[in-house]
Tab-separated table of C-alpha atoms and ligand atoms in Angstrom:
chain	number	residue	atom	x	y	z
A	1	MET	CA	65.813	-0.179	66.157
A	2	ALA	CA	63.345	2.456	64.967
A	3	LYS	CA	62.298	5.040	67.537
A	4	GLU	CA	58.678	5.419	68.588
A	5	LYS	CA	58.054	9.155	68.425
A	6	ILE	CA	58.932	12.056	66.186
A	7	VAL	CA	59.346	15.334	68.042
A	8	VAL	CA	59.142	18.555	66.023
A	9	GLU	CA	59.689	22.089	67.185
A	10	GLY	CA	57.966	24.257	64.623
A	11	GLY	CA	58.674	27.690	63.282
A	12	THR	CA	61.901	27.235	61.295
A	13	PRO	CA	61.762	27.766	57.524
A	14	LEU	CA	63.282	24.944	55.463
A	15	ALA	CA	66.249	25.421	53.153
A	16	GLY	CA	68.400	23.066	51.130
A	17	GLU	CA	68.099	19.986	48.944
A	18	VAL	CA	66.672	16.481	49.252
A	19	HIS	CA	67.376	13.535	46.956
A	20	ILE	CA	64.025	11.805	46.454
A	21	SER	CA	63.863	8.022	46.958
A	22	GLY	CA	62.316	5.490	44.588
A	23	ALA	CA	58.549	5.014	44.568
A	24	LYS	CA	57.211	2.664	47.231
A	25	ASN	CA	54.081	1.870	45.275
A	26	SER	CA	56.110	0.948	42.236
A	27	ALA	CA	58.901	-1.007	43.944
A	28	LEU	CA	56.411	-3.176	45.845
A	29	LYS	CA	54.716	-4.292	42.626
A	30	LEU	CA	58.006	-4.854	40.802
A	31	ILE	CA	59.128	-7.221	43.561
A	32	ALA	CA	55.839	-9.112	43.183
A	33	ALA	CA	56.190	-9.071	39.391
A	34	ALA	CA	59.625	-10.687	39.677
A	35	LEU	CA	57.712	-13.880	40.541
A	36	LEU	CA	56.813	-14.163	36.858
A	37	GLY	CA	60.365	-14.542	35.551
A	38	GLN	CA	62.442	-17.436	36.724
A	39	GLY	CA	65.735	-15.734	37.375
A	40	GLU	CA	67.333	-12.884	39.218
A	41	SER	CA	66.254	-9.280	38.797
A	42	ALA	CA	68.301	-6.341	40.054
A	43	ILE	CA	65.928	-3.571	41.027
A	44	HIS	CA	67.700	-0.256	41.655
A	45	ASN	CA	66.461	2.803	43.534
A	46	VAL	CA	64.357	0.777	45.989
A	47	PRO	CA	63.502	2.835	49.087
A	48	LEU	CA	64.682	1.584	52.489
A	49	ILE	CA	61.280	1.393	54.151
A	50	SER	CA	59.446	-1.227	56.171
A	51	ASP	CA	56.838	-2.065	53.481
A	52	ILE	CA	59.698	-3.267	51.259
A	53	VAL	CA	60.893	-5.504	54.074
A	54	VAL	CA	57.420	-7.049	54.279
A	55	MET	CA	57.236	-7.631	50.514
A	56	SER	CA	60.695	-9.201	50.612
A	57	LYS	CA	59.433	-11.571	53.319
A	58	VAL	CA	56.484	-12.474	51.111
A	59	ILE	CA	58.892	-13.540	48.349
A	60	GLU	CA	61.040	-15.491	50.821
A	61	THR	CA	57.985	-17.250	52.250
A	62	LEU	CA	57.177	-18.387	48.716
A	63	GLY	CA	60.688	-19.875	48.352
A	64	GLY	CA	62.475	-17.027	46.552
A	65	SER	CA	65.413	-15.030	47.817
A	66	VAL	CA	65.888	-11.289	48.233
A	67	ARG	CA	69.258	-9.693	48.846
A	68	ARG	CA	69.664	-5.996	49.534
A	69	ASP	CA	72.738	-4.052	48.551
A	70	GLY	CA	72.107	-0.412	49.470
A	71	HIS	CA	69.167	0.727	47.360
A	72	THR	CA	69.430	-2.268	45.028
A	73	LEU	CA	67.341	-5.353	45.625
A	74	HIS	CA	68.381	-8.629	43.996
A	75	VAL	CA	65.232	-10.701	43.739
A	76	ASP	CA	65.682	-14.319	42.701
A	77	THR	CA	62.468	-16.247	42.188
A	78	ALA	CA	63.885	-19.388	40.552
A	79	GLY	CA	63.340	-21.376	43.751
A	80	VAL	CA	59.724	-20.337	44.323
A	81	ASP	CA	57.865	-23.568	44.936
A	82	THR	CA	54.737	-22.602	46.836
A	83	TRP	CA	51.795	-20.345	46.060
A	84	GLU	CA	50.505	-19.491	49.529
A	85	THR	CA	50.881	-16.128	51.287
A	86	PRO	CA	49.898	-16.191	54.967
A	87	TYR	CA	47.672	-13.746	56.817
A	88	GLU	CA	50.552	-12.726	59.048
A	89	LEU	CA	52.139	-10.899	56.079
A	90	VAL	CA	48.998	-9.743	54.260
A	91	SER	CA	47.683	-8.224	57.509
A	92	LYS	CA	50.911	-6.197	57.830
A	93	MET	CA	50.647	-4.854	54.314
A	94	ARG	CA	47.686	-4.894	51.995
A	95	ALA	CA	49.901	-4.643	48.902
A	96	SER	CA	50.837	-8.315	49.499
A	97	ILE	CA	47.715	-9.031	47.448
A	98	SER	CA	49.744	-8.086	44.350
A	99	VAL	CA	51.340	-11.546	44.361
A	100	LEU	CA	47.966	-13.025	43.399
A	101	GLY	CA	48.289	-12.227	39.668
A	102	PRO	CA	51.911	-13.443	39.324
A	103	LEU	CA	51.243	-16.673	41.262
A	104	VAL	CA	48.226	-17.477	39.122
A	105	ALA	CA	50.263	-16.739	35.990
A	106	ARG	CA	53.146	-18.956	37.110
A	107	PHE	CA	51.395	-21.860	38.850
A	108	GLY	CA	47.795	-21.625	37.671
A	109	LYS	CA	46.828	-21.385	41.334
A	110	ALA	CA	47.327	-19.276	44.447
A	111	ARG	CA	46.226	-19.147	48.065
A	112	VAL	CA	46.479	-15.658	49.529
A	113	ALA	CA	44.991	-14.365	52.773
A	114	MET	CA	42.095	-11.928	52.305
A	115	PRO	CA	43.375	-8.453	53.196
A	116	GLY	CA	40.246	-7.329	55.078
A	117	GLY	CA	39.680	-3.669	55.929
A	118	CYS	CA	42.375	-1.141	56.715
A	119	ASN	CA	42.780	2.296	58.169
A	120	LEU	CA	41.455	3.885	54.975
A	121	GLY	CA	38.123	2.033	54.983
A	122	ALA	CA	36.740	-1.284	53.710
A	123	ARG	CA	39.052	-1.538	50.630
A	124	LYS	CA	37.474	-4.384	48.740
A	125	ILE	CA	39.278	-6.547	46.164
A	126	ASP	CA	36.227	-7.358	44.040
A	127	MET	CA	37.709	-5.646	40.978
A	128	HIS	CA	40.934	-7.635	41.283
A	129	MET	CA	38.827	-10.785	41.191
A	130	VAL	CA	36.549	-9.699	38.339
A	131	GLY	CA	39.602	-8.870	36.210
A	132	MET	CA	41.251	-12.223	36.804
A	133	GLU	CA	37.963	-14.140	36.429
A	134	ALA	CA	37.740	-12.818	32.876
A	135	LEU	CA	41.082	-14.555	32.248
A	136	GLY	CA	39.755	-17.879	33.497
A	137	VAL	CA	40.592	-17.748	37.216
A	138	HIS	CA	38.092	-19.345	39.587
A	139	PHE	CA	37.977	-17.948	43.110
A	140	HIS	CA	36.842	-19.620	46.257
A	141	THR	CA	37.122	-18.133	49.730
A	142	ASP	CA	37.915	-20.425	52.597
A	143	HIS	CA	38.664	-19.554	56.236
A	144	GLY	CA	39.863	-16.051	55.363
A	145	TYR	CA	41.883	-17.136	52.331
A	146	ILE	CA	41.257	-16.558	48.634
A	147	GLU	CA	41.951	-19.713	46.701
A	148	ALA	CA	42.498	-19.200	43.002
A	149	SER	CA	42.500	-21.991	40.449
A	150	THR	CA	42.468	-22.205	36.660
A	151	PRO	CA	40.724	-25.482	35.731
A	152	ASN	CA	40.675	-24.548	32.035
A	153	GLY	CA	43.963	-22.640	31.951
A	154	LEU	CA	44.422	-18.897	31.624
A	155	HIS	CA	43.327	-17.270	28.384
A	156	GLY	CA	43.573	-13.736	27.073
A	157	ALA	CA	40.349	-11.741	27.442
A	158	TYR	CA	38.720	-8.336	27.371
A	159	VAL	CA	38.821	-6.944	30.920
A	160	ALA	CA	36.628	-3.885	31.518
A	161	LEU	CA	37.262	-2.387	34.949
A	162	ASP	CA	34.372	-0.515	36.620
A	163	PHE	CA	36.826	1.958	38.121
A	164	PRO	CA	40.508	2.559	37.312
A	165	SER	CA	41.752	0.739	40.417
A	166	VAL	CA	45.542	0.726	40.655
A	167	GLY	CA	45.785	-2.691	42.304
A	168	ALA	CA	43.177	-4.354	40.069
A	169	THR	CA	44.899	-3.012	36.938
A	170	GLU	CA	48.247	-4.346	38.140
A	171	ASN	CA	46.916	-7.785	39.054
A	172	ALA	CA	45.136	-8.051	35.685
A	173	ILE	CA	48.373	-7.179	33.821
A	174	LEU	CA	50.401	-9.636	35.895
A	175	ALA	CA	47.950	-12.524	35.489
A	176	ALA	CA	47.596	-11.751	31.759
A	177	CYS	CA	51.344	-12.295	31.331
A	178	GLY	CA	50.655	-15.981	31.943
A	179	ALA	CA	47.520	-16.217	29.763
A	180	GLU	CA	47.348	-17.737	26.281
A	181	GLY	CA	46.638	-14.975	23.750
A	182	VAL	CA	45.957	-11.268	24.011
A	183	THR	CA	44.347	-9.449	26.937
A	184	VAL	CA	42.924	-5.947	26.603
A	185	ILE	CA	42.272	-4.035	29.842
A	186	THR	CA	40.008	-1.001	29.525
A	187	ASN	CA	39.424	1.772	32.066
A	188	ALA	CA	42.881	0.892	33.383
A	189	ALA	CA	44.510	3.046	36.055
A	190	ARG	CA	46.926	5.535	34.477
A	191	GLU	CA	49.250	6.093	37.447
A	192	PRO	CA	52.995	6.375	36.620
A	193	GLU	CA	53.593	3.274	38.740
A	194	ILE	CA	51.632	1.231	36.161
A	195	ALA	CA	53.909	2.498	33.388
A	196	ASP	CA	56.904	1.537	35.543
A	197	LEU	CA	55.461	-1.961	35.936
A	198	GLN	CA	55.057	-2.185	32.156
A	199	ASP	CA	58.688	-1.106	31.643
A	200	PHE	CA	59.879	-3.704	34.143
A	201	LEU	CA	57.819	-6.478	32.546
A	202	CYS	CA	59.003	-5.565	29.043
A	203	ALA	CA	62.618	-5.661	30.273
A	204	CYS	CA	61.850	-9.207	31.511
A	205	GLY	CA	60.669	-10.156	28.019
A	206	ALA	CA	56.917	-9.513	28.346
A	207	GLU	CA	54.812	-7.785	25.704
A	208	VAL	CA	52.761	-5.100	27.497
A	209	ARG	CA	51.641	-1.889	25.817
A	210	GLY	CA	49.524	1.142	26.606
A	211	ALA	CA	50.318	1.761	30.294
A	212	GLY	CA	49.915	5.412	31.163
A	213	GLY	CA	46.728	5.368	29.049
A	214	SER	CA	43.358	3.766	29.768
A	215	VAL	CA	43.752	0.763	27.453
A	216	ILE	CA	46.495	-1.759	28.164
A	217	THR	CA	47.279	-4.732	25.949
A	218	VAL	CA	49.174	-7.808	27.129
A	219	GLU	CA	50.346	-10.644	24.903
A	220	GLY	CA	50.696	-13.529	27.303
A	221	ARG	CA	52.839	-16.638	27.622
A	222	ARG	CA	56.140	-15.150	26.602
A	223	PRO	CA	59.116	-16.688	28.390
A	224	LEU	CA	60.157	-14.214	31.080
A	225	HIS	CA	63.592	-13.786	32.607
A	226	GLY	CA	65.117	-11.512	35.226
A	227	CYS	CA	66.109	-7.953	34.339
A	228	VAL	CA	67.838	-4.830	35.580
A	229	HIS	CA	65.478	-1.946	36.291
A	230	ARG	CA	65.486	1.406	38.084
A	231	VAL	CA	62.376	2.370	40.056
A	232	ILE	CA	60.804	5.751	39.220
A	233	PRO	CA	61.047	8.528	41.834
A	234	ASP	CA	58.380	8.637	44.530
A	235	ARG	CA	55.942	11.381	43.567
A	236	ILE	CA	54.162	11.279	46.933
A	237	VAL	CA	57.414	11.643	48.879
A	238	THR	CA	58.248	14.577	46.588
A	239	ALA	CA	54.855	16.131	47.326
A	240	THR	CA	55.406	15.626	51.051
A	241	TYR	CA	58.586	17.734	51.080
A	242	LEU	CA	56.907	20.357	48.900
A	243	CYS	CA	54.020	20.569	51.359
A	244	ALA	CA	56.427	20.638	54.301
A	245	ALA	CA	58.192	23.682	52.819
A	246	ALA	CA	54.840	25.244	51.956
A	247	ALA	CA	53.787	24.834	55.590
A	248	ALA	CA	57.039	25.972	57.218
A	249	GLY	CA	58.119	28.493	54.572
A	250	GLY	CA	61.570	28.522	52.999
A	251	ASP	CA	63.286	27.511	49.802
A	252	ILE	CA	63.950	23.860	48.983
A	253	THR	CA	65.041	21.912	45.915
A	254	LEU	CA	64.118	18.273	45.382
A	255	ARG	CA	66.395	16.214	43.130
A	256	ASN	CA	65.780	12.931	41.300
A	257	THR	CA	62.130	13.694	40.809
A	258	GLU	CA	59.707	14.008	37.912
A	259	HIS	CA	57.602	17.180	38.060
A	260	ARG	CA	55.267	16.125	35.236
A	261	GLN	CA	53.863	13.412	37.494
A	262	LEU	CA	52.891	16.016	40.087
A	263	ALA	CA	51.240	18.686	37.983
A	264	ALA	CA	47.977	18.640	39.979
A	265	VAL	CA	49.882	19.218	43.230
A	266	THR	CA	52.290	21.878	41.954
A	267	THR	CA	49.320	23.752	40.426
A	268	ALA	CA	47.551	23.744	43.796
A	269	LEU	CA	50.736	24.863	45.596
A	270	ARG	CA	51.103	27.772	43.154
A	271	GLN	CA	47.455	28.705	43.699
A	272	ALA	CA	48.245	28.802	47.416
A	273	GLY	CA	50.997	31.349	46.784
A	274	CYS	CA	54.147	29.220	46.526
A	275	ARG	CA	56.650	29.730	43.780
A	276	VAL	CA	57.399	26.402	42.083
A	277	ASP	CA	60.135	26.072	39.441
A	278	CYS	CA	60.647	22.778	37.657
A	279	GLY	CA	63.471	21.348	35.554
A	280	ALA	CA	64.370	18.009	34.010
A	281	ASP	CA	64.933	16.230	37.329
A	282	TYR	CA	64.250	18.807	40.006
A	283	ILE	CA	61.511	20.863	41.607
A	284	ARG	CA	62.237	23.986	43.619
A	285	LEU	CA	59.655	25.493	45.950
A	286	THR	CA	59.937	28.902	47.545
A	287	ARG	CA	57.421	30.278	50.018
A	288	THR	CA	58.000	33.650	51.583
A	289	GLU	CA	54.466	35.068	51.934
A	290	PRO	CA	51.576	33.637	53.973
A	291	LEU	CA	49.567	31.038	52.031
A	292	ARG	CA	46.041	31.612	50.760
A	293	ALA	CA	43.111	29.213	50.368
A	294	VAL	CA	42.706	27.445	47.019
A	295	PRO	CA	39.738	26.287	44.882
A	296	PRO	CA	38.201	22.937	45.958
A	297	VAL	CA	40.701	20.081	46.069
A	298	GLN	CA	39.044	16.949	44.673
A	299	THR	CA	41.019	13.718	44.839
A	300	THR	CA	40.681	11.665	41.654
A	301	PRO	CA	42.597	8.939	39.844
A	302	TYR	CA	45.805	10.047	38.078
A	303	PRO	CA	46.410	12.578	36.598
A	304	GLY	CA	44.046	14.292	39.060
A	305	PHE	CA	44.937	15.386	42.567
A	306	PRO	CA	46.248	12.235	44.338
A	307	THR	CA	44.419	10.928	47.372
A	308	ASP	CA	47.850	10.248	48.875
A	309	CYS	CA	48.502	14.017	48.907
A	310	GLN	CA	45.199	15.059	50.451
A	311	ALA	CA	46.349	14.943	54.099
A	312	ILE	CA	49.760	16.558	53.535
A	313	PHE	CA	48.353	19.392	51.424
A	314	MET	CA	45.628	19.946	54.012
A	315	ALA	CA	48.342	20.222	56.679
A	316	ALA	CA	50.112	22.867	54.574
A	317	LEU	CA	46.944	24.978	54.308
A	318	LEU	CA	45.997	25.057	57.999
A	319	GLN	CA	47.294	28.638	58.417
A	320	SER	CA	46.271	29.870	54.971
A	321	ARG	CA	44.048	32.915	54.499
A	322	GLY	CA	40.513	31.806	53.685
A	323	THR	CA	38.640	28.537	53.379
A	324	THR	CA	39.507	25.476	51.291
A	325	VAL	CA	37.164	22.584	50.606
A	326	PHE	CA	38.576	19.071	50.183
A	327	VAL	CA	36.575	16.255	48.589
A	328	GLU	CA	38.010	12.752	49.040
A	329	ASN	CA	36.685	10.659	46.159
A	330	ILE	CA	38.972	7.622	46.301
A	331	PHE	CA	38.834	6.238	49.831
A	332	GLN	CA	35.884	5.821	52.132
A	333	SER	CA	37.697	6.895	55.278
A	334	ARG	CA	40.688	9.109	54.769
A	335	TYR	CA	40.246	11.925	57.270
A	336	ARG	CA	41.593	10.203	60.358
A	337	HIS	CA	44.337	12.825	60.630
A	338	VAL	CA	41.707	15.564	61.030
A	339	PRO	CA	40.925	15.108	64.772
A	340	GLU	CA	44.673	15.149	65.451
A	341	LEU	CA	45.161	18.360	63.434
A	342	ILE	CA	42.265	19.914	65.360
A	343	ARG	CA	44.189	19.147	68.567
A	344	MET	CA	46.914	21.405	67.148
A	345	GLY	CA	44.457	24.285	66.740
A	346	ALA	CA	43.305	23.644	63.156
A	347	ASP	CA	39.767	24.636	62.142
A	348	ILE	CA	38.478	21.714	60.051
A	349	ARG	CA	34.959	20.350	59.695
A	350	THR	CA	34.260	17.055	57.971
A	351	GLU	CA	31.021	15.646	56.607
A	352	GLY	CA	31.306	12.372	54.706
A	353	ARG	CA	33.709	12.861	51.818
A	354	VAL	CA	34.076	16.619	52.414
A	355	ALA	CA	36.453	18.486	54.705
A	356	VAL	CA	36.305	22.267	55.075
A	357	VAL	CA	39.527	23.894	56.227
A	358	CYS	CA	39.371	27.474	57.525
A	359	GLY	CA	42.828	28.946	57.907
A	360	VAL	CA	43.770	29.919	61.481
A	361	GLU	CA	46.257	32.534	62.698
A	362	ARG	CA	48.295	30.062	64.687
A	363	LEU	CA	48.816	26.334	65.185
A	364	HIS	CA	50.248	25.079	68.435
A	365	GLY	CA	52.292	21.971	69.079
A	366	ALA	CA	50.505	19.027	70.721
A	367	GLU	CA	50.814	15.297	71.314
A	368	VAL	CA	49.238	13.573	68.337
A	369	VAL	CA	48.971	10.043	66.959
A	370	ALA	CA	49.557	8.897	63.375
A	371	THR	CA	46.910	6.420	62.266
A	372	ASP	CA	48.115	5.883	58.691
A	373	LEU	CA	51.113	6.626	56.505
A	374	ARG	CA	50.108	9.869	54.778
A	375	GLY	CA	48.114	11.078	57.779
A	376	GLY	CA	51.288	10.639	59.839
A	377	ALA	CA	53.305	12.701	57.365
A	378	ALA	CA	50.591	15.372	57.585
A	379	LEU	CA	51.034	15.601	61.370
A	380	VAL	CA	54.780	16.107	60.959
A	381	THR	CA	54.083	18.748	58.285
A	382	ALA	CA	51.683	20.599	60.594
A	383	GLY	CA	54.247	20.332	63.410
A	384	LEU	CA	56.818	22.164	61.271
A	385	ALA	CA	54.449	25.129	61.041
A	386	ALA	CA	53.162	25.084	64.620
A	387	GLU	CA	54.375	27.108	67.579
A	388	GLY	CA	56.096	24.925	70.146
A	389	ILE	CA	56.591	21.188	70.259
A	390	THR	CA	54.590	18.500	68.491
A	391	THR	CA	55.103	14.862	69.457
A	392	VAL	CA	53.897	12.364	66.864
A	393	GLN	CA	53.267	8.830	68.113
A	394	GLY	CA	52.569	5.837	65.892
A	395	VAL	CA	55.542	6.575	63.657
A	396	GLY	CA	55.649	2.951	62.496
A	397	HIS	CA	53.071	4.107	59.924
A	398	ILE	CA	55.487	6.769	58.666
A	399	HIS	CA	58.399	4.308	58.392
A	400	ARG	CA	56.253	2.170	56.077
A	401	GLY	CA	56.644	4.681	53.285
A	402	TYR	CA	59.275	7.334	54.061
A	403	GLU	CA	62.987	6.709	54.124
A	404	GLU	CA	64.613	8.875	56.805
A	405	LEU	CA	61.903	11.562	56.860
A	406	PRO	CA	63.131	13.170	60.128
A	407	ALA	CA	66.793	13.104	59.005
A	408	HIS	CA	65.978	14.750	55.662
A	409	LEU	CA	63.874	17.431	57.339
A	410	ARG	CA	66.681	18.008	59.840
A	411	ALA	CA	69.100	18.464	56.939
A	412	LEU	CA	66.706	21.142	55.646
A	413	GLY	CA	67.008	22.958	58.975
A	414	ALA	CA	63.946	21.651	60.810
A	415	HIS	CA	64.187	21.044	64.552
A	416	ILE	CA	63.119	17.444	64.550
A	417	THR	CA	64.281	14.372	66.467
A	418	GLU	CA	63.232	10.783	67.036
A	419	GLU	CA	62.743	9.506	70.576
A	420	ASN	CA	61.586	6.417	72.395
B	501	EPU	N1	38.460	-0.721	45.277
B	501	EPU	C1	37.371	-1.567	45.298
B	501	EPU	N2	37.532	-2.823	44.801
B	501	EPU	C2	38.712	-3.272	44.311
B	501	EPU	C3	39.827	-2.410	44.302
B	501	EPU	C4	39.668	-1.117	44.796
B	501	EPU	O1	36.288	-1.199	45.727
B	501	EPU	O2	38.785	-4.436	43.885
B	501	EPU	C5	38.321	0.641	45.798
B	501	EPU	C6	39.205	0.863	47.025
B	501	EPU	O3	38.559	0.454	48.217
B	501	EPU	C7	39.429	2.355	46.983
B	501	EPU	C8	39.456	2.648	45.481
B	501	EPU	O4	38.820	1.557	44.844
B	501	EPU	O5	38.364	3.012	47.566
B	501	EPU	C9	40.840	2.864	44.884
B	501	EPU	O6	41.638	1.738	45.138
B	501	EPU	P1	42.898	1.312	44.246
B	501	EPU	O7	42.744	-0.118	43.932
B	501	EPU	O8	43.090	2.279	43.123
B	501	EPU	O9	44.082	1.536	45.282
B	501	EPU	P2	45.127	0.470	45.784
B	501	EPU	O10	45.733	-0.246	44.631
B	501	EPU	O11	44.547	-0.340	46.879
B	501	EPU	C10	47.132	2.133	45.596
B	501	EPU	C11	48.192	2.654	46.507
B	501	EPU	C12	47.580	3.621	47.511
B	501	EPU	C13	46.921	4.762	46.744
B	501	EPU	C14	45.878	4.186	45.771
B	501	EPU	C15	45.217	5.233	44.901
B	501	EPU	C16	49.739	0.821	46.628
B	501	EPU	C17	50.391	-0.208	47.459
B	501	EPU	N3	48.808	1.565	47.228
B	501	EPU	O12	46.208	1.433	46.429
B	501	EPU	O13	48.661	4.142	48.277
B	501	EPU	O14	46.287	5.629	47.649
B	501	EPU	O15	46.516	3.223	44.902
B	501	EPU	O16	46.153	5.946	44.191
B	501	EPU	O17	50.073	0.997	45.461
B	501	EPU	C18	49.765	4.957	50.178
B	501	EPU	O18	50.829	4.827	49.560
B	501	EPU	O19	49.679	5.584	51.275
B	501	EPU	C19	48.545	4.383	49.620
B	501	EPU	C20	47.464	4.160	50.350
């Protein structure tokens, strides 16, 4: 049973190594994508986190089976015989919406609960729908559910996204796998997780090209089967440990990671005064001097500075010398960690999309509440650098996306425990 609080006593520099887990935001979509191929897929390097449990339940609710063996998930979708995903699961995890594309591709129809808002703002799904409408999907909303149908079948099309939305790009690719002919998606999201989805689909027999760039081509209606695939490392988890060591000081090495996917973050950490050395599958960060403020941090789609790193990098800079401006361009409401950081002595002012962080001499431990996944990780990060004890409540948010965060930090020398 997971504990309810994380308790951190700050002030100890971190030292040692962490093996980085597989990417949550890739693994979730690969599990959904397995719905396309009627057979078993073995997905390796899947993180042991609660969001994966929810996605596994989604597959089981649809009639498939999911078996976990350590970090390998065996997903068998041969028995899937329904196309409805209930609100109970979608409300627990917005990413459940990624089954929409595969269900439409496989059955020509789907009924999925509308995700509604979340802790990061309204988070619409209009672009998901526009993309799939181009392929011939008709949508109808009824009592909080999206009902998708394809009265004239699915056909390849030109899909021009207004914004490179990660989820809309993925759903368009997944639906296009079931469409007759060729689909071209322009202004596609370029995140590494999209390239991982392409690799997975190609291993299942699909013909998808271009992921990692802005134009993705899918040749639909190829017979798909199960496959064996290894999930890419989690770049946001990597960034979290880097920011933790930047905040607390020390010398850490992260293994099983891909530094090229984090260039925007490692550049900013170097600007702040950290030493960052990268090799084929590792990143080492050393911080011995106090940090300094950096030029404005603007979150943008990949390869820009990731919105998922905004809170954790902010937490690292709270005691830096000078003033750093953050501009959050991706989500409407992603500063909910700020009032909690202020309770720890941080000097942060927010106005709309902008947050201005003035470095302070000292942070002090406090009782704080996590309101979302990355914001929660930011509170732990700040706690590592604060004087005294920080108690973080709401850690269920952290367990959604981090495998054993307290245990890994403890192995690096942090004074951190979990309590009820
Ligand atoms: N948007 C729309 N309409 C749409 C789709 C998106 O207005 O149809 C807006 C969203 O409201 C948001 C922006 O576009 O303001 C970007 O959304 P996007 O679709 O790119 O994000 P997502 O697919 O919902 C994924 C990750 C997020 C990550 C973002 C951006 C998953 C499960 N989630 O969300 O991860 O922040 O991409 O990189 O892949 C996290 O892991 O903590 C997390 C929130």
